[in-house]
PDB file of C-alpha atoms and ligand atoms in Angstrom:
ATOM      1  CA  UNK A 597      21.939   3.194  11.097  1.00  0.00           C
ATOM      2  CA  UNK A 598      25.245   1.890  12.382  1.00  0.00           C
ATOM      3  CA  UNK A 599      25.755   5.240  14.155  1.00  0.00           C
ATOM      4  CA  UNK A 600      22.729   5.247  16.507  1.00  0.00           C
ATOM      5  CA  UNK A 601      23.133   1.492  16.933  1.00  0.00           C
ATOM      6  CA  UNK A 602      26.770   1.907  18.030  1.00  0.00           C
ATOM      7  CA  UNK A 603      25.630   4.373  20.671  1.00  0.00           C
ATOM      8  CA  UNK A 604      22.959   1.949  21.901  1.00  0.00           C
ATOM      9  CA  UNK A 605      25.568  -0.826  22.132  1.00  0.00           C
ATOM     10  CA  UNK A 606      28.000   1.376  24.034  1.00  0.00           C
ATOM     11  CA  UNK A 607      25.318   2.314  26.576  1.00  0.00           C
ATOM     12  CA  UNK A 608      24.191  -1.281  27.073  1.00  0.00           C
ATOM     13  CA  UNK A 609      27.802  -2.355  27.614  1.00  0.00           C
ATOM     14  CA  UNK A 610      28.465   0.466  30.107  1.00  0.00           C
ATOM     15  CA  UNK A 611      25.314  -0.344  32.070  1.00  0.00           C
ATOM     16  CA  UNK A 612      26.813  -3.633  33.322  1.00  0.00           C
ATOM     17  CA  UNK A 613      29.095  -1.488  35.519  1.00  0.00           C
ATOM     18  CA  UNK A 614      26.238   0.763  36.652  1.00  0.00           C
ATOM     19  CA  UNK A 615      23.399  -1.603  37.520  1.00  0.00           C
ATOM     20  CA  UNK A 616      24.223  -2.630  41.123  1.00  0.00           C
ATOM     21  CA  UNK A 617      22.356  -3.275  44.372  1.00  0.00           C
ATOM     22  CA  UNK A 618      21.445   0.074  45.963  1.00  0.00           C
ATOM     23  CA  UNK A 619      21.119   2.165  42.798  1.00  0.00           C
ATOM     24  CA  UNK A 620      17.683   3.527  41.797  1.00  0.00           C
ATOM     25  CA  UNK A 621      16.242   3.045  38.336  1.00  0.00           C
ATOM     26  CA  UNK A 622      16.192   6.844  37.953  1.00  0.00           C
ATOM     27  CA  UNK A 623      19.968   6.923  38.572  1.00  0.00           C
ATOM     28  CA  UNK A 624      20.448   4.220  35.942  1.00  0.00           C
ATOM     29  CA  UNK A 625      18.449   6.373  33.514  1.00  0.00           C
ATOM     30  CA  UNK A 626      20.521   9.484  34.337  1.00  0.00           C
ATOM     31  CA  UNK A 627      23.755   7.640  33.548  1.00  0.00           C
ATOM     32  CA  UNK A 628      22.378   6.306  30.258  1.00  0.00           C
ATOM     33  CA  UNK A 629      20.941   9.634  29.143  1.00  0.00           C
ATOM     34  CA  UNK A 630      24.241  11.376  29.841  1.00  0.00           C
ATOM     35  CA  UNK A 631      26.180   8.732  27.921  1.00  0.00           C
ATOM     36  CA  UNK A 632      23.798   8.939  24.926  1.00  0.00           C
ATOM     37  CA  UNK A 633      24.283  12.722  24.727  1.00  0.00           C
ATOM     38  CA  UNK A 634      28.068  12.495  25.170  1.00  0.00           C
ATOM     39  CA  UNK A 635      28.176  10.167  22.163  1.00  0.00           C
ATOM     40  CA  UNK A 636      26.144  12.626  20.073  1.00  0.00           C
ATOM     41  CA  UNK A 637      22.777  10.872  20.146  1.00  0.00           C
ATOM     42  CA  UNK A 638      19.326  11.589  21.517  1.00  0.00           C
ATOM     43  CA  UNK A 639      16.963   9.302  23.413  1.00  0.00           C
ATOM     44  CA  UNK A 640      14.407   7.824  21.031  1.00  0.00           C
ATOM     45  CA  UNK A 641      12.019   7.042  23.880  1.00  0.00           C
ATOM     46  CA  UNK A 642      11.691  10.378  25.701  1.00  0.00           C
ATOM     47  CA  UNK A 643       8.350  11.871  24.680  1.00  0.00           C
ATOM     48  CA  UNK A 644       7.465   8.937  22.422  1.00  0.00           C
ATOM     49  CA  UNK A 645       3.644   8.760  22.734  1.00  0.00           C
ATOM     50  CA  UNK A 646       4.132  10.638  26.003  1.00  0.00           C
ATOM     51  CA  UNK A 647       6.650   8.182  27.513  1.00  0.00           C
ATOM     52  CA  UNK A 648       8.369  10.142  30.316  1.00  0.00           C
ATOM     53  CA  UNK A 649      11.764   8.371  30.548  1.00  0.00           C
ATOM     54  CA  UNK A 650      14.952   8.415  28.456  1.00  0.00           C
ATOM     55  CA  UNK A 651      15.292   4.633  28.675  1.00  0.00           C
ATOM     56  CA  UNK A 652      13.120   1.821  30.048  1.00  0.00           C
ATOM     57  CA  UNK A 653      14.217   0.016  33.220  1.00  0.00           C
ATOM     58  CA  UNK A 654      12.054  -3.000  34.082  1.00  0.00           C
ATOM     59  CA  UNK A 655      12.758  -4.959  37.276  1.00  0.00           C
ATOM     60  CA  UNK A 656      11.854  -8.626  37.964  1.00  0.00           C
ATOM     61  CA  UNK A 657       8.112  -9.050  37.262  1.00  0.00           C
ATOM     62  CA  UNK A 658       8.144  -5.944  35.066  1.00  0.00           C
ATOM     63  CA  UNK A 659       8.248  -7.164  31.471  1.00  0.00           C
ATOM     64  CA  UNK A 660       8.954  -3.949  29.515  1.00  0.00           C
ATOM     65  CA  UNK A 661       8.427  -0.169  29.556  1.00  0.00           C
ATOM     66  CA  UNK A 662       9.339   0.297  33.235  1.00  0.00           C
ATOM     67  CA  UNK A 663       9.479   4.039  33.957  1.00  0.00           C
ATOM     68  CA  UNK A 664      12.642   5.091  35.839  1.00  0.00           C
ATOM     69  CA  UNK A 665      11.746   5.938  39.439  1.00  0.00           C
ATOM     70  CA  UNK A 666      13.036   5.904  43.008  1.00  0.00           C
ATOM     71  CA  UNK A 667      12.848   2.092  43.069  1.00  0.00           C
ATOM     72  CA  UNK A 668      16.093   0.698  44.459  1.00  0.00           C
ATOM     73  CA  UNK A 669      17.759  -2.356  42.932  1.00  0.00           C
ATOM     74  CA  UNK A 670      18.481  -5.304  45.266  1.00  0.00           C
ATOM     75  CA  UNK A 671      20.886  -8.237  45.101  1.00  0.00           C
ATOM     76  CA  UNK A 672      19.257 -11.041  43.087  1.00  0.00           C
ATOM     77  CA  UNK A 673      17.125  -8.731  40.925  1.00  0.00           C
ATOM     78  CA  UNK A 674      16.793  -9.063  37.151  1.00  0.00           C
ATOM     79  CA  UNK A 675      17.051  -5.617  35.570  1.00  0.00           C
ATOM     80  CA  UNK A 676      15.989  -5.152  31.945  1.00  0.00           C
ATOM     81  CA  UNK A 677      17.401  -2.045  30.298  1.00  0.00           C
ATOM     82  CA  UNK A 678      15.992  -0.968  26.934  1.00  0.00           C
ATOM     83  CA  UNK A 679      17.792   1.794  25.038  1.00  0.00           C
ATOM     84  CA  UNK A 680      16.724   3.605  21.860  1.00  0.00           C
ATOM     85  CA  UNK A 681      18.772   6.311  20.136  1.00  0.00           C
ATOM     86  CA  UNK A 682      18.054   8.779  17.345  1.00  0.00           C
ATOM     87  CA  UNK A 683      21.114  10.058  15.486  1.00  0.00           C
ATOM     88  CA  UNK A 684      21.472  11.650  12.051  1.00  0.00           C
ATOM     89  CA  UNK A 685      17.859  10.846  11.240  1.00  0.00           C
ATOM     90  CA  UNK A 686      18.055   7.124  12.028  1.00  0.00           C
ATOM     91  CA  UNK A 687      17.077   4.954  14.969  1.00  0.00           C
ATOM     92  CA  UNK A 688      18.758   2.136  16.895  1.00  0.00           C
ATOM     93  CA  UNK A 689      17.046   0.034  19.573  1.00  0.00           C
ATOM     94  CA  UNK A 690      18.303  -2.783  21.820  1.00  0.00           C
ATOM     95  CA  UNK A 691      17.777  -4.262  25.259  1.00  0.00           C
ATOM     96  CA  UNK A 692      19.301  -6.726  27.692  1.00  0.00           C
ATOM     97  CA  UNK A 693      18.447  -8.152  31.092  1.00  0.00           C
ATOM     98  CA  UNK A 694      21.208  -7.914  33.679  1.00  0.00           C
ATOM     99  CA  UNK A 695      21.478 -10.155  36.745  1.00  0.00           C
ATOM    100  CA  UNK A 696      22.330  -8.218  39.907  1.00  0.00           C
ATOM    101  CA  UNK A 697      24.915 -10.077  41.988  1.00  0.00           C
ATOM    102  CA  UNK A 698      24.067 -13.728  42.446  1.00  0.00           C
ATOM    103  CA  UNK A 699      20.668 -14.717  41.057  1.00  0.00           C
ATOM    104  CA  UNK A 700      18.782 -17.993  41.458  1.00  0.00           C
ATOM    105  CA  UNK A 701      19.519 -20.919  39.149  1.00  0.00           C
ATOM    106  CA  UNK A 702      16.037 -20.585  37.602  1.00  0.00           C
ATOM    107  CA  UNK A 703      16.520 -16.877  36.931  1.00  0.00           C
ATOM    108  CA  UNK A 704      19.902 -17.535  35.323  1.00  0.00           C
ATOM    109  CA  UNK A 705      18.232 -20.137  33.091  1.00  0.00           C
ATOM    110  CA  UNK A 706      15.528 -17.605  32.134  1.00  0.00           C
ATOM    111  CA  UNK A 707      18.153 -15.053  31.069  1.00  0.00           C
ATOM    112  CA  UNK A 708      20.191 -17.591  29.141  1.00  0.00           C
ATOM    113  CA  UNK A 709      17.160 -19.019  27.295  1.00  0.00           C
ATOM    114  CA  UNK A 710      15.916 -15.532  26.339  1.00  0.00           C
ATOM    115  CA  UNK A 711      19.273 -14.365  24.984  1.00  0.00           C
ATOM    116  CA  UNK A 712      19.719 -17.653  23.126  1.00  0.00           C
ATOM    117  CA  UNK A 713      16.202 -17.283  21.681  1.00  0.00           C
ATOM    118  CA  UNK A 714      17.137 -13.835  20.344  1.00  0.00           C
ATOM    119  CA  UNK A 715      20.148 -15.340  18.560  1.00  0.00           C
ATOM    120  CA  UNK A 716      18.044 -18.244  17.211  1.00  0.00           C
ATOM    121  CA  UNK A 717      15.709 -15.625  15.746  1.00  0.00           C
ATOM    122  CA  UNK A 718      18.541 -13.557  14.291  1.00  0.00           C
ATOM    123  CA  UNK A 719      19.926 -16.703  12.622  1.00  0.00           C
ATOM    124  CA  UNK A 720      16.714 -16.909  10.603  1.00  0.00           C
ATOM    125  CA  UNK A 721      16.992 -13.305   9.391  1.00  0.00           C
ATOM    126  CA  UNK A 722      18.410 -14.204   6.002  1.00  0.00           C
ATOM    127  CA  UNK A 723      17.340 -13.341   2.491  1.00  0.00           C
ATOM    128  CA  UNK A 724      14.703 -15.729   1.143  1.00  0.00           C
ATOM    129  CA  UNK A 725      13.358 -16.803   4.528  1.00  0.00           C
ATOM    130  CA  UNK A 726       9.967 -15.607   5.706  1.00  0.00           C
ATOM    131  CA  UNK A 727       9.332 -13.306   8.636  1.00  0.00           C
ATOM    132  CA  UNK A 728       7.710 -15.888  10.894  1.00  0.00           C
ATOM    133  CA  UNK A 729      10.718 -18.174  10.533  1.00  0.00           C
ATOM    134  CA  UNK A 730      12.263 -15.705  12.994  1.00  0.00           C
ATOM    135  CA  UNK A 731       9.182 -15.811  15.224  1.00  0.00           C
ATOM    136  CA  UNK A 732       8.990 -19.591  15.194  1.00  0.00           C
ATOM    137  CA  UNK A 733      12.671 -20.108  16.042  1.00  0.00           C
ATOM    138  CA  UNK A 734      12.290 -17.824  19.064  1.00  0.00           C
ATOM    139  CA  UNK A 735       9.099 -19.490  20.291  1.00  0.00           C
ATOM    140  CA  UNK A 736      10.515 -22.972  19.898  1.00  0.00           C
ATOM    141  CA  UNK A 737      13.652 -22.247  21.884  1.00  0.00           C
ATOM    142  CA  UNK A 738      11.731 -20.503  24.663  1.00  0.00           C
ATOM    143  CA  UNK A 739       9.114 -23.228  25.020  1.00  0.00           C
ATOM    144  CA  UNK A 740      11.697 -26.040  24.798  1.00  0.00           C
ATOM    145  CA  UNK A 741      13.210 -24.463  27.899  1.00  0.00           C
ATOM    146  CA  UNK A 742       9.855 -24.451  29.722  1.00  0.00           C
ATOM    147  CA  UNK A 743       9.288 -20.687  29.566  1.00  0.00           C
ATOM    148  CA  UNK A 744       6.600 -18.645  27.789  1.00  0.00           C
ATOM    149  CA  UNK A 745       6.639 -16.013  25.061  1.00  0.00           C
ATOM    150  CA  UNK A 746       4.855 -12.713  25.715  1.00  0.00           C
ATOM    151  CA  UNK A 747       2.160 -12.080  23.071  1.00  0.00           C
ATOM    152  CA  UNK A 748       1.139  -8.517  23.854  1.00  0.00           C
ATOM    153  CA  UNK A 749       4.354  -6.912  22.552  1.00  0.00           C
ATOM    154  CA  UNK A 750       6.317  -7.589  19.376  1.00  0.00           C
ATOM    155  CA  UNK A 751       9.531  -6.673  17.576  1.00  0.00           C
ATOM    156  CA  UNK A 752       9.432  -4.276  14.637  1.00  0.00           C
ATOM    157  CA  UNK A 753      11.021  -2.856  11.545  1.00  0.00           C
ATOM    158  CA  UNK A 754      13.231   0.150  12.337  1.00  0.00           C
ATOM    159  CA  UNK A 755      14.947   2.874  10.312  1.00  0.00           C
ATOM    160  CA  UNK A 756      13.898   6.491   9.893  1.00  0.00           C
ATOM    161  CA  UNK A 757      11.175   5.714  12.453  1.00  0.00           C
ATOM    162  CA  UNK A 758      11.630   3.678  15.606  1.00  0.00           C
ATOM    163  CA  UNK A 759       8.618   1.517  14.781  1.00  0.00           C
ATOM    164  CA  UNK A 760       8.188   0.556  11.163  1.00  0.00           C
ATOM    165  CA  UNK A 761       6.548  -2.383   9.453  1.00  0.00           C
ATOM    166  CA  UNK A 762       6.590  -5.266   9.836  1.00  0.00           C
ATOM    167  CA  UNK A 763       5.571  -6.233  13.354  1.00  0.00           C
ATOM    168  CA  UNK A 764       7.618  -9.216  14.489  1.00  0.00           C
ATOM    169  CA  UNK A 765       5.774 -11.527  16.901  1.00  0.00           C
ATOM    170  CA  UNK A 766       7.901 -13.848  19.005  1.00  0.00           C
ATOM    171  CA  UNK A 767       5.635 -16.775  18.102  1.00  0.00           C
ATOM    172  CA  UNK A 768       4.319 -18.099  14.815  1.00  0.00           C
ATOM    173  CA  UNK A 769       4.345 -20.709  12.087  1.00  0.00           C
ATOM    174  CA  UNK A 770       7.490 -21.246   9.982  1.00  0.00           C
ATOM    175  CA  UNK A 771       7.292 -20.559   6.240  1.00  0.00           C
ATOM    176  CA  UNK A 772       4.700 -17.808   6.749  1.00  0.00           C
ATOM    177  CA  UNK A 773       4.751 -14.031   6.557  1.00  0.00           C
ATOM    178  CA  UNK A 774       6.504 -11.585   4.223  1.00  0.00           C
ATOM    179  CA  UNK A 775       9.650 -12.654   2.390  1.00  0.00           C
ATOM    180  CA  UNK A 776      12.873 -11.294   3.944  1.00  0.00           C
ATOM    181  CA  UNK A 777      15.122  -9.191   1.732  1.00  0.00           C
ATOM    182  CA  UNK A 778      18.620  -7.777   2.074  1.00  0.00           C
ATOM    183  CA  UNK A 779      18.668  -4.226   3.368  1.00  0.00           C
ATOM    184  CA  UNK A 780      15.770  -4.759   5.766  1.00  0.00           C
ATOM    185  CA  UNK A 781      16.549  -3.512   9.262  1.00  0.00           C
ATOM    186  CA  UNK A 782      14.673  -5.165  12.109  1.00  0.00           C
ATOM    187  CA  UNK A 783      14.490  -4.883  15.891  1.00  0.00           C
ATOM    188  CA  UNK A 784      14.030  -8.443  17.129  1.00  0.00           C
ATOM    189  CA  UNK A 785      13.052  -8.588  20.790  1.00  0.00           C
ATOM    190  CA  UNK A 786      11.847 -11.680  22.630  1.00  0.00           C
ATOM    191  CA  UNK A 787      10.151 -10.982  25.977  1.00  0.00           C
ATOM    192  CA  UNK A 788      10.045 -14.190  27.973  1.00  0.00           C
ATOM    193  CA  UNK A 789       8.178 -15.028  31.179  1.00  0.00           C
ATOM    194  CA  UNK A 790       9.033 -17.683  33.748  1.00  0.00           C
ATOM    195  CA  UNK A 791       5.321 -18.486  34.218  1.00  0.00           C
ATOM    196  CA  UNK A 792       2.246 -17.445  32.247  1.00  0.00           C
ATOM    197  CA  UNK A 793       2.715 -15.413  29.074  1.00  0.00           C
ATOM    198  CA  UNK A 794      -0.085 -13.085  30.165  1.00  0.00           C
ATOM    199  CA  UNK A 795       0.837  -9.540  31.115  1.00  0.00           C
ATOM    200  CA  UNK A 796      -1.035  -6.445  32.231  1.00  0.00           C
ATOM    201  CA  UNK A 797      -0.232  -2.757  32.011  1.00  0.00           C
ATOM    202  CA  UNK A 798      -0.179  -0.796  35.286  1.00  0.00           C
ATOM    203  CA  UNK A 799      -2.169   2.388  36.008  1.00  0.00           C
ATOM    204  CA  UNK A 800       0.838   4.484  34.878  1.00  0.00           C
ATOM    205  CA  UNK A 801      -0.225   3.359  31.350  1.00  0.00           C
ATOM    206  CA  UNK A 802       3.290   2.038  30.564  1.00  0.00           C
ATOM    207  CA  UNK A 803       4.758  -0.527  32.941  1.00  0.00           C
ATOM    208  CA  UNK A 804       3.897  -4.037  31.748  1.00  0.00           C
ATOM    209  CA  UNK A 805       4.072  -6.725  34.443  1.00  0.00           C
ATOM    210  CA  UNK A 806       3.515 -10.462  34.430  1.00  0.00           C
ATOM    211  CA  UNK A 807      -0.017 -11.425  35.454  1.00  0.00           C
ATOM    212  CA  UNK A 808       1.301 -14.064  37.894  1.00  0.00           C
ATOM    213  CA  UNK A 809       4.041 -11.851  39.363  1.00  0.00           C
ATOM    214  CA  UNK A 810       6.813 -14.216  38.231  1.00  0.00           C
ATOM    215  CA  UNK A 811       9.949 -12.921  36.546  1.00  0.00           C
ATOM    216  CA  UNK A 812      10.500 -11.841  32.954  1.00  0.00           C
ATOM    217  CA  UNK A 813      13.492 -11.229  30.668  1.00  0.00           C
ATOM    218  CA  UNK A 814      14.007  -9.172  27.493  1.00  0.00           C
ATOM    219  CA  UNK A 815      16.817  -9.182  24.934  1.00  0.00           C
ATOM    220  CA  UNK A 816      16.731  -7.097  21.756  1.00  0.00           C
ATOM    221  CA  UNK A 817      19.045  -6.261  18.852  1.00  0.00           C
ATOM    222  CA  UNK A 818      18.696  -4.094  15.770  1.00  0.00           C
ATOM    223  CA  UNK A 819      19.934  -6.168  12.822  1.00  0.00           C
ATOM    224  CA  UNK A 820      20.342  -5.748   9.089  1.00  0.00           C
ATOM    225  CA  UNK A 821      19.628  -8.478   6.552  1.00  0.00           C
ATOM    226  CA  UNK A 822      22.482  -8.856   4.051  1.00  0.00           C
ATOM    227  CA  UNK A 823      23.268 -11.235   1.197  1.00  0.00           C
ATOM    228  CA  UNK A 824      25.325 -13.136   3.747  1.00  0.00           C
ATOM    229  CA  UNK A 825      24.855 -13.522   7.524  1.00  0.00           C
ATOM    230  CA  UNK A 826      22.670 -10.995   9.362  1.00  0.00           C
ATOM    231  CA  UNK A 827      24.617  -8.034  10.703  1.00  0.00           C
ATOM    232  CA  UNK A 828      23.964  -7.210  14.362  1.00  0.00           C
ATOM    233  CA  UNK A 829      24.166  -3.410  14.405  1.00  0.00           C
ATOM    234  CA  UNK A 830      23.770  -3.107  18.198  1.00  0.00           C
ATOM    235  CA  UNK A 831      26.389  -5.751  19.078  1.00  0.00           C
ATOM    236  CA  UNK A 832      28.281  -5.049  22.319  1.00  0.00           C
ATOM    237  CA  UNK A 833      31.117  -6.858  24.111  1.00  0.00           C
TER     238      UNK A 833
HETATM  239  N1  MF3 B2227      12.320  -1.044  22.660  1.00  0.00           N
HETATM  240  C1  MF3 B2227      10.979  -0.721  22.879  1.00  0.00           C
HETATM  241  C2  MF3 B2227      10.214  -0.772  21.603  1.00  0.00           C
HETATM  242  O1  MF3 B2227      10.560  -1.288  20.684  1.00  0.00           O
HETATM  243  C3  MF3 B2227      10.694   0.378  23.775  1.00  0.00           C
HETATM  244  C4  MF3 B2227      10.065   1.622  23.279  1.00  0.00           C
HETATM  245  S1  MF3 B2227       8.807   2.144  24.235  1.00  0.00           S
HETATM  246  C5  MF3 B2227       9.009   3.764  24.619  1.00  0.00           C
HETATM  247  O2  MF3 B2227       9.186  -0.404  21.364  1.00  0.00           O
HETATM  248  F1  MF3 B2227       7.901   4.266  24.825  1.00  0.00           F
HETATM  249  F2  MF3 B2227       9.761   3.835  25.671  1.00  0.00           F
HETATM  250  F3  MF3 B2227       9.546   4.409  23.657  1.00  0.00           F
HETATM  251 CO1   CO B2228      12.178  -2.294  20.182  1.00  0.00          CO
END
């Protein structure tokens, strides 16, 4: 799994240089798809349940699953890029939200809290803990910062399929859920809204947006539980 995950990490790192004011989300996708192929991988998303894009690009009030289009990025936007790769029979999946130019103080706080929440969750991914220890740590950090955790979408096990058991909600009670064991590989992915946690899916059947139109952020890593600290397979610089 380290192979597809390395490709995902490379793409997410490169995208910081690509996501700029003036570029369209389709152009962002084209860059990512090219990079994935150059590195010997294949998009895990293209054709998945009919999804038309190679990656997901979700802007501002779009929470996840934004379909690349002619939409042009502007200064101050928050751009979530979600990248999944299939390579040698295994999947890797990760996402990050990039600030475009100078963003508002509140938006910067939203990004920081979401990324921190991901790491708080990963910290709990140790042998002997229970699954919802991860969920609870994420929810607590998000809500302590005055933001809300999206309920409609969850993280997931990952391996020979992109979505495997268990589902990993970003909210829950500590000490509950299946016992975590070394060797488990999980995609942990908090989606965090500035306002209400409620989201709706647009008529394109994919794009999820916040119900109140306020902004949203998304950070995701594929990790492996070990006998020591969790290993972040999609880690980028
Ligand atoms: N990272 C997301 C996930 O875990 C995105 C996949 S949706 C797809 O499910 F349709 F684009 F594949
Ligand atoms: Co995922």
